[in-house]
């Protein structure tokens, strides 16, 4: 595996937690552990994960509530629920709360590893968007990604930093969709643990200054409170 995918493992039963962590690490994943629902929600706020493996019966906050809460903040991250409850009503509840897959205990370890791999591959496919052309035009503005330059509607040349170009590219590739702060910080800054979101806010303010006719009423670059940022084009 060239790129190490990171997994958040939320399981309060210590022996099972250790066994799963070990097997996932042997498969090449980076694993962060949490033993209760409150801890899981705290960790999700601070780090980026490619997958969450989530037990249902957890202390503090149960797995279904954790799943629902994570979904409100991050619609993309794959969630695999592990549960001792095997009734179809519980299964349906888990999927309704936003889980991508549901595995009942006791489970076959090999099956779990196959499902983990499939979920991560699927989310990677969804995240790899069509590549943008080297020069992208919107309204009367233009961005040359290769030359790291932008041109405003008055054709004024704007030198762009590499990070600015990367962020512009990410937002434009996901045109008309909200890109979460976590995804931006992971893709552009490459941090697993984040700096403040003000960092991104400053970039967005610059983009408005460069490319908007009225930076107070932006047409292209929007902040979506508490979630992330969006590039829109009519």
Short mmCIF file of C-alpha atoms in Angstrom, two decimals:
data_model
loop_
_atom_site.label_atom_id
_atom_site.label_comp_id
_atom_site.label_asym_id
_atom_site.label_seq_id
_atom_site.Cartn_x
_atom_site.Cartn_y
_atom_site.Cartn_z
CA UNK A 1 0.00 0.00 0.00
CA UNK A 2 1.69 3.21 -1.17
CA UNK A 3 -0.49 5.52 0.83
CA UNK A 4 -1.32 4.66 4.42
CA UNK A 5 -5.05 4.87 4.96
CA UNK A 6 -6.14 5.88 8.45
CA UNK A 7 -8.91 4.18 10.37
CA UNK A 8 -10.68 5.23 13.55
CA UNK A 9 -11.57 2.11 15.56
CA UNK A 10 -14.29 2.70 18.16
CA UNK A 11 -14.72 -0.41 20.34
CA UNK A 12 -14.93 -0.57 24.14
CA UNK A 13 -14.22 -4.28 24.56
CA UNK A 14 -10.49 -4.22 25.17
CA UNK A 15 -9.51 -7.66 23.84
CA UNK A 16 -11.47 -7.24 20.63
CA UNK A 17 -10.13 -3.69 20.23
CA UNK A 18 -6.53 -4.87 20.50
CA UNK A 19 -7.08 -7.83 18.16
CA UNK A 20 -8.73 -5.67 15.50
CA UNK A 21 -6.11 -2.94 15.81
CA UNK A 22 -3.32 -5.45 15.37
CA UNK A 23 -4.90 -7.10 12.33
CA UNK A 24 -5.68 -3.79 10.65
CA UNK A 25 -2.11 -2.59 11.23
CA UNK A 26 -0.77 -5.84 9.78
CA UNK A 27 -2.88 -5.07 6.71
CA UNK A 28 -1.05 -1.74 6.39
CA UNK A 29 -3.57 0.68 7.92
CA UNK A 30 -2.85 3.40 10.44
CA UNK A 31 -5.22 2.86 13.35
CA UNK A 32 -6.39 5.35 16.00
CA UNK A 33 -8.41 3.85 18.84
CA UNK A 34 -11.30 5.24 20.86
CA UNK A 35 -13.09 3.35 23.66
CA UNK A 36 -16.31 5.36 24.01
CA UNK A 37 -18.64 7.51 21.92
CA UNK A 38 -17.64 10.86 23.42
CA UNK A 39 -13.95 10.18 22.79
CA UNK A 40 -14.73 9.10 19.21
CA UNK A 41 -16.54 12.37 18.46
CA UNK A 42 -13.68 14.37 19.93
CA UNK A 43 -11.07 12.55 17.81
CA UNK A 44 -13.12 12.97 14.60
CA UNK A 45 -13.03 16.74 15.17
CA UNK A 46 -9.22 16.72 15.31
CA UNK A 47 -8.11 14.18 12.72
CA UNK A 48 -8.89 13.00 9.23
CA UNK A 49 -9.86 9.34 8.69
CA UNK A 50 -10.50 7.27 5.59
CA UNK A 51 -12.86 4.98 7.51
CA UNK A 52 -14.57 4.64 10.90
CA UNK A 53 -15.22 1.20 12.40
CA UNK A 54 -17.88 1.72 15.04
CA UNK A 55 -19.28 -0.53 17.75
CA UNK A 56 -22.92 0.11 18.70
CA UNK A 57 -22.89 -0.67 22.43
CA UNK A 58 -20.54 2.03 23.69
CA UNK A 59 -20.22 3.87 27.01
CA UNK A 60 -21.16 7.59 27.14
CA UNK A 61 -22.71 7.90 23.66
CA UNK A 62 -23.94 4.88 21.68
CA UNK A 63 -22.66 4.03 18.19
CA UNK A 64 -25.87 4.98 16.38
CA UNK A 65 -25.71 8.51 17.86
CA UNK A 66 -22.00 8.78 17.00
CA UNK A 67 -22.77 7.68 13.44
CA UNK A 68 -25.57 10.24 13.07
CA UNK A 69 -23.43 13.06 14.53
CA UNK A 70 -20.45 12.29 12.28
CA UNK A 71 -22.77 12.18 9.25
CA UNK A 72 -24.08 15.69 9.93
CA UNK A 73 -20.52 17.05 9.85
CA UNK A 74 -19.03 14.79 7.21
CA UNK A 75 -21.24 13.22 4.54
CA UNK A 76 -18.36 11.38 2.83
CA UNK A 77 -16.44 9.34 5.38
CA UNK A 78 -17.25 5.60 5.20
CA UNK A 79 -18.65 4.11 8.42
CA UNK A 80 -18.74 0.39 9.18
CA UNK A 81 -20.89 -0.54 12.16
CA UNK A 82 -20.07 -3.58 14.31
CA UNK A 83 -22.93 -4.82 16.43
CA UNK A 84 -23.92 -7.70 18.68
CA UNK A 85 -27.50 -6.83 17.70
CA UNK A 86 -28.32 -8.93 14.67
CA UNK A 87 -32.00 -8.11 14.17
CA UNK A 88 -32.91 -6.57 10.85
CA UNK A 89 -34.52 -3.62 12.71
CA UNK A 90 -31.13 -2.74 14.22
CA UNK A 91 -29.44 -3.21 10.88
CA UNK A 92 -31.93 -0.89 9.22
CA UNK A 93 -31.52 1.66 12.03
CA UNK A 94 -27.73 1.62 11.54
CA UNK A 95 -28.06 2.21 7.81
CA UNK A 96 -30.69 4.91 8.38
CA UNK A 97 -28.31 6.73 10.73
CA UNK A 98 -25.80 6.89 7.88
CA UNK A 99 -23.64 3.75 8.13
CA UNK A 100 -22.30 2.36 4.84
CA UNK A 101 -22.05 -1.21 6.06
CA UNK A 102 -23.15 -3.28 9.06
CA UNK A 103 -21.45 -6.38 10.41
CA UNK A 104 -22.87 -8.45 13.26
CA UNK A 105 -20.74 -9.98 16.01
CA UNK A 106 -19.25 -12.53 16.12
CA UNK A 107 -17.81 -11.94 12.66
CA UNK A 108 -15.17 -13.52 10.50
CA UNK A 109 -11.98 -11.42 10.62
CA UNK A 110 -11.22 -11.98 6.95
CA UNK A 111 -14.70 -10.76 6.01
CA UNK A 112 -14.16 -7.62 8.07
CA UNK A 113 -10.84 -6.90 6.32
CA UNK A 114 -12.44 -7.38 2.88
CA UNK A 115 -15.27 -4.99 3.75
CA UNK A 116 -12.79 -2.42 5.10
CA UNK A 117 -10.78 -2.57 1.89
CA UNK A 118 -13.92 -2.24 -0.28
CA UNK A 119 -15.25 0.77 1.63
CA UNK A 120 -11.92 2.59 1.45
CA UNK A 121 -11.57 1.89 -2.30
CA UNK A 122 -15.12 3.06 -2.94
CA UNK A 123 -14.57 6.31 -1.05
CA UNK A 124 -11.28 6.90 -2.90
CA UNK A 125 -13.08 6.44 -6.23
CA UNK A 126 -15.76 8.93 -5.23
CA UNK A 127 -13.11 11.41 -4.16
CA UNK A 128 -11.07 11.30 -7.33
CA UNK A 129 -12.85 13.78 -9.55
CA UNK A 130 -12.32 14.53 -13.22
CA UNK A 131 -8.99 16.34 -13.67
CA UNK A 132 -9.30 20.05 -14.41
CA UNK A 133 -7.75 21.70 -17.46
CA UNK A 134 -4.48 23.56 -16.83
CA UNK A 135 -6.20 26.88 -17.47
CA UNK A 136 -9.66 27.24 -15.93
CA UNK A 137 -12.03 30.11 -16.69
CA UNK A 138 -15.02 31.23 -14.65
CA UNK A 139 -16.90 34.44 -15.38
CA UNK A 140 -14.26 36.92 -16.49
CA UNK A 141 -11.62 35.33 -14.26
CA UNK A 142 -8.98 32.83 -15.22
CA UNK A 143 -6.63 30.52 -13.29
CA UNK A 144 -3.50 29.01 -14.76
CA UNK A 145 -2.69 26.13 -12.40
CA UNK A 146 0.62 25.27 -14.04
CA UNK A 147 1.99 28.81 -14.04
CA UNK A 148 0.51 29.49 -10.55
CA UNK A 149 -1.24 32.62 -11.79
CA UNK A 150 -4.72 34.01 -11.67
CA UNK A 151 -6.27 36.77 -13.78
CA UNK A 152 -9.06 38.92 -12.42
CA UNK A 153 -11.90 40.35 -14.52
CA UNK A 154 -9.73 43.42 -15.20
CA UNK A 155 -7.04 41.03 -16.52
CA UNK A 156 -4.80 41.93 -13.63
CA UNK A 157 -2.25 39.15 -13.07
CA UNK A 158 -2.34 37.59 -9.58
CA UNK A 159 0.59 35.41 -8.50
CA UNK A 160 -0.70 32.40 -6.58
CA UNK A 161 1.11 30.38 -3.93
CA UNK A 162 1.20 26.61 -4.36
CA UNK A 163 -1.28 26.17 -1.48
CA UNK A 164 -3.66 28.74 -2.98
CA UNK A 165 -3.57 26.91 -6.32
CA UNK A 166 -4.15 23.54 -4.58
CA UNK A 167 -7.12 24.89 -2.65
CA UNK A 168 -8.62 26.53 -5.74
CA UNK A 169 -8.23 23.26 -7.62
CA UNK A 170 -9.90 21.23 -4.87
CA UNK A 171 -12.86 23.61 -4.61
CA UNK A 172 -13.34 23.84 -8.38
CA UNK A 173 -13.07 20.05 -8.82
CA UNK A 174 -15.93 19.76 -6.33
CA UNK A 175 -17.92 22.56 -7.97
CA UNK A 176 -21.30 23.31 -6.33
CA UNK A 177 -20.56 20.85 -3.50
CA UNK A 178 -19.50 21.68 0.04
CA UNK A 179 -15.93 20.55 0.72
CA UNK A 180 -15.44 19.89 4.44
CA UNK A 181 -12.68 21.66 6.36
CA UNK A 182 -11.23 18.24 7.27
CA UNK A 183 -10.95 17.25 3.62
CA UNK A 184 -9.33 20.57 2.69
CA UNK A 185 -6.76 20.42 5.47
CA UNK A 186 -5.89 16.83 4.63
CA UNK A 187 -5.70 17.38 0.86
CA UNK A 188 -3.95 20.77 0.81
CA UNK A 189 -1.94 20.87 4.02
CA UNK A 190 -1.51 17.13 4.46
CA UNK A 191 -1.97 17.32 8.21
CA UNK A 192 -3.58 14.52 10.07
CA UNK A 193 -4.00 16.83 13.04
CA UNK A 194 -5.26 20.22 12.02
CA UNK A 195 -4.21 23.82 12.42
CA UNK A 196 -6.99 26.35 12.98
CA UNK A 197 -9.68 26.75 10.35
CA UNK A 198 -8.84 30.45 10.24
CA UNK A 199 -6.01 29.38 7.93
CA UNK A 200 -8.57 28.40 5.29
CA UNK A 201 -10.77 31.42 6.00
CA UNK A 202 -7.86 33.71 5.12
CA UNK A 203 -7.37 31.92 1.80
CA UNK A 204 -11.09 32.26 0.99
CA UNK A 205 -10.96 35.99 1.82
CA UNK A 206 -8.02 36.35 -0.59
CA UNK A 207 -9.90 34.51 -3.36
CA UNK A 208 -12.84 36.87 -2.92
CA UNK A 209 -10.50 39.84 -3.12
CA UNK A 210 -8.92 38.46 -6.31
CA UNK A 211 -11.94 37.15 -8.18
CA UNK A 212 -15.23 38.58 -6.85
CA UNK A 213 -16.84 41.76 -8.14
CA UNK A 214 -18.17 42.36 -4.61
CA UNK A 215 -16.25 40.46 -1.94
CA UNK A 216 -19.03 41.03 0.61
CA UNK A 217 -21.58 39.31 -1.63
CA UNK A 218 -19.54 36.51 -3.17
CA UNK A 219 -20.77 34.76 -6.27
CA UNK A 220 -18.11 32.04 -6.44
CA UNK A 221 -16.46 31.43 -3.06
CA UNK A 222 -18.71 30.62 -0.13
CA UNK A 223 -18.22 29.60 3.50
CA UNK A 224 -20.77 27.11 4.80
CA UNK A 225 -20.88 27.76 8.51
CA UNK A 226 -19.52 24.95 10.66
CA UNK A 227 -18.99 22.59 7.73
CA UNK A 228 -16.69 23.84 5.02
CA UNK A 229 -16.44 25.82 1.80
CA UNK A 230 -17.97 25.79 -1.65
CA UNK A 231 -17.17 27.06 -5.13
CA UNK A 232 -20.30 27.76 -7.17
CA UNK A 233 -20.64 28.58 -10.79
CA UNK A 234 -23.92 29.19 -12.61
#
